[in-house]
Short mmCIF file of C-alpha atoms in Angstrom, two decimals:
data_model
loop_
_atom_site.label_atom_id
_atom_site.label_comp_id
_atom_site.label_asym_id
_atom_site.label_seq_id
_atom_site.Cartn_x
_atom_site.Cartn_y
_atom_site.Cartn_z
CA MET A 25 15.50 1.22 -20.70
CA MET A 26 12.64 3.12 -19.00
CA LEU A 27 9.16 1.09 -18.93
CA LEU A 28 6.08 2.74 -19.64
CA SER A 29 2.63 1.93 -18.72
CA PRO A 30 -0.58 2.77 -20.35
CA PHE A 31 -1.79 3.75 -17.03
CA SER A 32 -0.84 6.59 -14.64
CA LEU A 33 0.30 5.50 -11.21
CA ALA A 34 -2.91 6.55 -9.32
CA ARG A 35 -4.75 4.35 -12.02
CA GLN A 36 -2.42 1.53 -11.13
CA VAL A 37 -2.74 2.16 -7.12
CA ASP A 38 -6.82 1.92 -7.77
CA LEU A 39 -6.42 -1.46 -9.86
CA ALA A 40 -4.35 -2.82 -7.32
CA PHE A 41 -6.72 -1.89 -4.40
CA TRP A 42 -9.74 -3.43 -6.66
CA GLU A 43 -7.52 -6.68 -6.63
CA LEU A 44 -7.16 -6.72 -2.87
CA LYS A 45 -10.60 -5.69 -1.98
CA ASP A 46 -11.70 -9.59 -1.16
CA GLU A 47 -8.65 -9.53 1.03
CA LEU A 48 -8.97 -6.60 2.81
CA CYS A 49 -12.74 -7.00 3.52
CA GLN A 50 -11.83 -9.87 5.91
CA ILE A 51 -9.04 -8.00 7.82
CA ARG A 52 -9.05 -5.28 10.54
CA SER A 53 -5.47 -4.18 10.34
CA GLY A 54 -2.63 -4.68 7.96
CA THR A 55 -0.05 -3.09 5.66
CA ILE A 56 -0.72 -2.83 2.02
CA THR A 57 2.61 -2.65 0.04
CA ILE A 58 3.18 -1.55 -3.41
CA GLN A 59 6.66 -1.74 -5.21
CA VAL A 60 7.25 0.81 -8.03
CA ARG A 61 9.88 0.72 -10.84
CA ASP A 62 10.04 3.22 -13.46
CA ASN A 63 6.75 4.37 -11.86
CA VAL A 64 5.11 1.17 -12.86
CA ILE A 65 3.73 -1.25 -9.84
CA GLY A 66 5.31 -4.66 -9.96
CA LYS A 67 4.57 -6.38 -7.01
CA PHE A 68 1.70 -5.48 -4.28
CA GLY A 69 0.10 -7.25 -1.56
CA VAL A 70 -0.98 -6.99 2.13
CA LYS A 71 0.60 -8.27 5.30
CA HIS A 72 -1.26 -8.93 8.46
CA LEU A 73 -1.56 -11.04 10.99
CA PRO A 74 -5.15 -12.39 11.79
CA MET A 75 -4.61 -12.79 15.36
CA GLU A 76 -3.57 -10.43 17.93
CA SER A 77 -1.93 -10.83 21.38
CA ARG A 78 -4.00 -9.43 24.40
CA ASP A 79 -2.64 -9.98 27.93
CA GLY A 80 0.07 -12.28 26.28
CA ARG A 81 -2.76 -14.70 24.91
CA LEU A 82 -3.18 -15.01 21.26
CA GLU A 83 -6.76 -14.56 20.39
CA HIS A 84 -8.23 -14.83 16.62
CA HIS A 85 -11.15 -12.21 15.91
CA ASP A 86 -13.98 -13.39 13.82
CA GLU A 87 -15.20 -9.61 13.43
CA LYS A 88 -15.66 -8.12 9.91
CA GLY A 89 -12.57 -6.51 8.16
CA LEU A 90 -13.00 -3.18 6.35
CA SER A 91 -16.47 -2.04 5.34
CA GLU A 92 -17.37 -0.80 1.93
CA ALA A 93 -17.26 2.85 3.21
CA GLN A 94 -13.89 2.19 4.68
CA PHE A 95 -12.52 0.15 1.83
CA ILE A 96 -13.27 3.41 -0.38
CA SER A 97 -11.92 5.75 1.92
CA LEU A 98 -8.67 4.01 2.18
CA LYS A 99 -8.11 3.32 -1.57
CA SER A 100 -9.16 7.31 -1.98
CA MET A 101 -6.43 8.22 0.87
CA ALA A 102 -3.58 5.92 -0.97
CA ILE A 103 -4.50 7.24 -4.50
CA ASP A 104 -4.69 11.06 -2.77
CA SER A 105 -1.12 10.51 -0.99
CA LEU A 106 0.77 9.98 -4.72
CA LYS A 107 0.94 13.87 -4.84
CA TYR A 108 3.27 13.50 -1.88
CA LYS A 109 5.63 11.40 -3.80
CA LYS A 110 8.10 13.43 -5.54
CA ASN A 111 11.13 13.00 -7.78
CA TRP A 112 11.46 9.15 -7.48
CA THR A 113 10.72 6.57 -9.86
CA HIS A 114 11.67 3.33 -8.18
CA GLY A 115 10.40 2.38 -4.25
CA GLU A 116 7.98 1.16 -2.32
CA ILE A 117 4.84 2.67 -0.68
CA ALA A 118 3.58 1.05 2.47
CA PHE A 119 -0.23 2.17 3.74
CA ASP A 120 -0.78 0.99 7.38
CA PHE A 121 -4.10 0.64 8.40
CA THR A 122 -6.27 -0.39 11.41
CA ILE A 123 -10.16 -0.17 12.60
CA ARG A 124 -10.66 0.81 16.35
CA ASN A 125 -13.80 1.20 17.42
CA ASN A 126 -15.17 0.86 13.83
CA VAL A 127 -13.04 3.88 13.06
CA LEU A 128 -10.33 3.50 10.19
CA PHE A 129 -6.95 4.84 11.19
CA ALA A 130 -4.39 4.96 8.37
CA SER A 131 -1.10 6.45 7.34
CA VAL A 132 1.54 6.23 4.54
CA GLN A 133 5.12 5.83 4.19
CA PHE A 134 7.03 6.30 0.74
CA GLU A 135 10.67 4.71 0.56
CA SER A 136 12.70 5.75 -2.52
CA ASN A 137 15.30 3.60 -4.26
CA TYR A 138 18.22 4.42 -6.34
CA ASN A 139 20.98 2.38 -7.95
CA MET A 140 24.58 3.57 -7.64
CA ALA A 141 25.77 1.75 -11.06
CA ASN A 142 23.14 3.87 -12.86
CA LEU A 143 24.70 6.94 -11.79
CA THR A 144 28.11 5.98 -12.13
CA LYS A 145 27.00 4.96 -15.92
CA SER A 146 25.79 8.24 -16.70
CA LYS A 147 28.26 10.25 -15.34
CA SER A 148 32.10 10.33 -15.01
CA VAL A 149 33.49 10.45 -11.44
#
């Protein structure tokens, strides 16, 4: 059975980012993860460690997280990156980001997932 969403995957990513905005505006680095099944977002969230180690000591930074412009830029990059997702409907997308010297650096990683049981049901071996 294939699930259908009334929203495109790009619109779902947009909605996920808006839901995460408050959290993202409080952190300076992390990984946004989005789990996709049948091109529908199931779970999404942020992995981050609010403390960093410098010279063997943990330090907590009270600096602000993403600015409004950086948030918009990261969200746009995430939506634009979907054009590189080809021929898979199940998997995970991870957006890594960090702010260094008030400059946003980001990357994206796609993970496609397939199920062998689905292959053996539809094809005789």
